[in-house]
PDB file of C-alpha atoms in Angstrom:
ATOM      1  CA  UNK B   1       0.019   0.007   0.025  1.00 42.00           C
ATOM      2  CA  UNK B   2       1.168   3.492  -0.788  1.00 50.00           C
ATOM      3  CA  UNK B   3       1.020   5.852   2.221  1.00 56.00           C
ATOM      4  CA  UNK B   4       0.826   9.496   1.228  1.00 59.00           C
ATOM      5  CA  UNK B   5       2.522  12.159   3.250  1.00 58.00           C
ATOM      6  CA  UNK B   6       0.081  14.951   2.607  1.00 53.00           C
ATOM      7  CA  UNK B   7       2.245  17.626   4.245  1.00 62.00           C
ATOM      8  CA  UNK B   8       4.772  17.035   1.411  1.00 84.00           C
ATOM      9  CA  UNK B   9       2.316  16.177  -1.355  1.00 86.00           C
ATOM     10  CA  UNK B  10       2.018  18.533  -4.262  1.00 87.00           C
ATOM     11  CA  UNK B  11      -0.561  18.040  -6.959  1.00 89.00           C
ATOM     12  CA  UNK B  12       1.168  19.108 -10.150  1.00 86.00           C
ATOM     13  CA  UNK B  13      -1.326  18.599 -12.995  1.00 83.00           C
ATOM     14  CA  UNK B  14      -4.860  17.285 -13.641  1.00 92.00           C
ATOM     15  CA  UNK B  15      -4.884  16.158 -17.256  1.00 92.00           C
ATOM     16  CA  UNK B  16      -7.970  15.093 -19.244  1.00 92.00           C
ATOM     17  CA  UNK B  17      -7.798  11.635 -20.716  1.00 87.00           C
ATOM     18  CA  UNK B  18      -8.676  10.834 -24.280  1.00 80.00           C
ATOM     19  CA  UNK B  19     -11.416   8.261 -24.851  1.00 75.00           C
ATOM     20  CA  UNK B  20      -8.922   5.463 -25.658  1.00 74.00           C
ATOM     21  CA  UNK B  21      -6.976   6.256 -22.442  1.00 78.00           C
ATOM     22  CA  UNK B  22     -10.191   6.161 -20.373  1.00 73.00           C
ATOM     23  CA  UNK B  23     -10.905   2.609 -21.712  1.00 71.00           C
ATOM     24  CA  UNK B  24      -7.274   1.550 -21.183  1.00 72.00           C
ATOM     25  CA  UNK B  25      -7.102   3.045 -17.706  1.00 67.00           C
ATOM     26  CA  UNK B  26      -9.849   0.655 -16.562  1.00 62.00           C
ATOM     27  CA  UNK B  27      -7.838  -2.292 -17.902  1.00 63.00           C
ATOM     28  CA  UNK B  28      -4.769  -1.234 -15.903  1.00 62.00           C
ATOM     29  CA  UNK B  29      -6.552  -1.854 -12.688  1.00 56.00           C
ATOM     30  CA  UNK B  30      -9.849  -3.734 -12.708  1.00 61.00           C
ATOM     31  CA  UNK B  31     -10.680  -2.416  -9.243  1.00 58.00           C
ATOM     32  CA  UNK B  32     -11.582   0.897 -10.814  1.00 54.00           C
ATOM     33  CA  UNK B  33     -14.605  -0.626 -12.527  1.00 54.00           C
ATOM     34  CA  UNK B  34     -16.410  -0.650  -9.152  1.00 56.00           C
ATOM     35  CA  UNK B  35     -15.138   2.733  -8.144  1.00 61.00           C
ATOM     36  CA  UNK B  36     -17.715   5.443  -7.424  1.00 65.00           C
ATOM     37  CA  UNK B  37     -15.569   7.997  -9.299  1.00 71.00           C
ATOM     38  CA  UNK B  38     -16.012   8.594 -12.983  1.00 79.00           C
ATOM     39  CA  UNK B  39     -12.389   8.357 -14.105  1.00 82.00           C
ATOM     40  CA  UNK B  40     -11.695  10.984 -16.741  1.00 87.00           C
ATOM     41  CA  UNK B  41      -8.309  12.544 -15.780  1.00 90.00           C
ATOM     42  CA  UNK B  42      -4.755  11.750 -14.680  1.00 91.00           C
ATOM     43  CA  UNK B  43      -3.508  13.470 -11.553  1.00 93.00           C
ATOM     44  CA  UNK B  44       0.248  13.913 -11.491  1.00 95.00           C
ATOM     45  CA  UNK B  45       1.743  14.659  -8.115  1.00 94.00           C
ATOM     46  CA  UNK B  46       5.081  14.988  -6.333  1.00 95.00           C
ATOM     47  CA  UNK B  47       5.613  13.564  -2.851  1.00 92.00           C
ATOM     48  CA  UNK B  48       8.522  14.264  -0.559  1.00 91.00           C
ATOM     49  CA  UNK B  49       9.906  11.954   2.057  1.00 88.00           C
ATOM     50  CA  UNK B  50      12.506  12.887   4.703  1.00 85.00           C
ATOM     51  CA  UNK B  51      15.692  10.845   4.469  1.00 82.00           C
ATOM     52  CA  UNK B  52      15.531  10.183   8.228  1.00 79.00           C
ATOM     53  CA  UNK B  53      12.973  11.151  10.840  1.00 76.00           C
ATOM     54  CA  UNK B  54      14.844  14.246  11.885  1.00 73.00           C
ATOM     55  CA  UNK B  55      16.353  15.151   8.492  1.00 70.00           C
ATOM     56  CA  UNK B  56      15.799  18.302   6.616  1.00 80.00           C
ATOM     57  CA  UNK B  57      16.850  16.649   3.357  1.00 86.00           C
ATOM     58  CA  UNK B  58      14.139  15.040   1.282  1.00 89.00           C
ATOM     59  CA  UNK B  59      13.781  12.503  -1.514  1.00 92.00           C
ATOM     60  CA  UNK B  60      10.991  13.046  -4.076  1.00 94.00           C
ATOM     61  CA  UNK B  61       8.876  10.812  -6.228  1.00 94.00           C
ATOM     62  CA  UNK B  62       6.417  11.429  -8.973  1.00 95.00           C
ATOM     63  CA  UNK B  63       3.057   9.553  -8.883  1.00 93.00           C
ATOM     64  CA  UNK B  64       0.126   9.263 -11.269  1.00 92.00           C
ATOM     65  CA  UNK B  65      -3.380   8.679 -10.034  1.00 90.00           C
ATOM     66  CA  UNK B  66      -6.619   8.054 -11.931  1.00 87.00           C
ATOM     67  CA  UNK B  67      -9.007  10.927 -11.061  1.00 88.00           C
ATOM     68  CA  UNK B  68     -12.293  12.474 -11.846  1.00 88.00           C
ATOM     69  CA  UNK B  69     -12.826  15.921 -13.450  1.00 90.00           C
ATOM     70  CA  UNK B  70     -12.685  17.639 -10.026  1.00 91.00           C
ATOM     71  CA  UNK B  71      -9.412  16.067  -9.017  1.00 89.00           C
ATOM     72  CA  UNK B  72     -10.789  13.436  -6.600  1.00 88.00           C
ATOM     73  CA  UNK B  73      -8.633  10.359  -6.513  1.00 87.00           C
ATOM     74  CA  UNK B  74      -7.815   7.245  -4.515  1.00 78.00           C
ATOM     75  CA  UNK B  75      -4.629   8.064  -2.673  1.00 80.00           C
ATOM     76  CA  UNK B  76      -3.774   4.448  -1.930  1.00 78.00           C
ATOM     77  CA  UNK B  77      -3.812   3.411  -5.527  1.00 78.00           C
ATOM     78  CA  UNK B  78      -1.350   5.230  -7.893  1.00 86.00           C
ATOM     79  CA  UNK B  79      -1.104   3.631 -11.377  1.00 86.00           C
ATOM     80  CA  UNK B  80       2.569   4.720 -11.456  1.00 88.00           C
ATOM     81  CA  UNK B  81       5.187   6.004  -9.128  1.00 90.00           C
ATOM     82  CA  UNK B  82       8.856   6.753  -9.925  1.00 94.00           C
ATOM     83  CA  UNK B  83      11.875   5.874  -7.904  1.00 94.00           C
ATOM     84  CA  UNK B  84      12.904   8.595  -5.461  1.00 94.00           C
ATOM     85  CA  UNK B  85      14.831  11.581  -6.841  1.00 96.00           C
ATOM     86  CA  UNK B  86      17.454  13.370  -4.753  1.00 93.00           C
ATOM     87  CA  UNK B  87      16.177  16.809  -5.635  1.00 93.00           C
ATOM     88  CA  UNK B  88      12.768  18.327  -6.101  1.00 93.00           C
ATOM     89  CA  UNK B  89      14.010  19.875  -9.340  1.00 95.00           C
ATOM     90  CA  UNK B  90      14.593  16.449 -10.850  1.00 96.00           C
ATOM     91  CA  UNK B  91      11.124  15.309  -9.690  1.00 96.00           C
ATOM     92  CA  UNK B  92       9.540  18.357 -11.291  1.00 95.00           C
ATOM     93  CA  UNK B  93      11.393  17.656 -14.479  1.00 97.00           C
ATOM     94  CA  UNK B  94      10.169  14.083 -14.514  1.00 96.00           C
ATOM     95  CA  UNK B  95       6.598  15.312 -13.744  1.00 95.00           C
ATOM     96  CA  UNK B  96       6.776  17.714 -16.602  1.00 95.00           C
ATOM     97  CA  UNK B  97       7.635  14.919 -19.080  1.00 93.00           C
ATOM     98  CA  UNK B  98       4.689  12.870 -17.812  1.00 93.00           C
ATOM     99  CA  UNK B  99       2.436  15.920 -18.133  1.00 92.00           C
ATOM    100  CA  UNK B 100       3.574  16.591 -21.731  1.00 91.00           C
ATOM    101  CA  UNK B 101       2.877  12.933 -22.604  1.00 89.00           C
ATOM    102  CA  UNK B 102      -0.564  13.132 -20.997  1.00 88.00           C
ATOM    103  CA  UNK B 103      -1.448  16.427 -22.790  1.00 87.00           C
ATOM    104  CA  UNK B 104      -0.455  14.773 -26.114  1.00 86.00           C
ATOM    105  CA  UNK B 105      -2.632  11.751 -25.285  1.00 84.00           C
ATOM    106  CA  UNK B 106       0.291   9.317 -25.035  1.00 82.00           C
ATOM    107  CA  UNK B 107       0.745   8.830 -21.326  1.00 84.00           C
ATOM    108  CA  UNK B 108      -0.565   5.270 -21.169  1.00 81.00           C
ATOM    109  CA  UNK B 109       0.925   4.235 -24.495  1.00 77.00           C
ATOM    110  CA  UNK B 110       4.350   5.606 -23.605  1.00 73.00           C
ATOM    111  CA  UNK B 111       4.611   4.550 -20.007  1.00 68.00           C
ATOM    112  CA  UNK B 112       2.354   1.528 -19.623  1.00 67.00           C
ATOM    113  CA  UNK B 113       2.790  -1.346 -22.105  1.00 53.00           C
TER     114      UNK B 113
END
């Protein structure tokens, strides 16, 4: 299970899915078929995690969630999450690439085979 640290959770982009991606997103995780949300968007987010409990230095990962048009999503169920990046700048760069692929309608085709 993916535990979100909401104090270091930044929603980056809410991207509308094309019709083909909506169909394919349901195939990625069959649990979404029974979900009360109408899945129409991808939510791209960046999450920080302290290296140690008293550390000021963070690692960052990028996650993608299936969401509705208002940005509601199931936090325990990302369809993708990256490895941790050492800097928030690297995480933002990775999120930007995912966002560009999503806006072009190629997010699932490019990152989920």
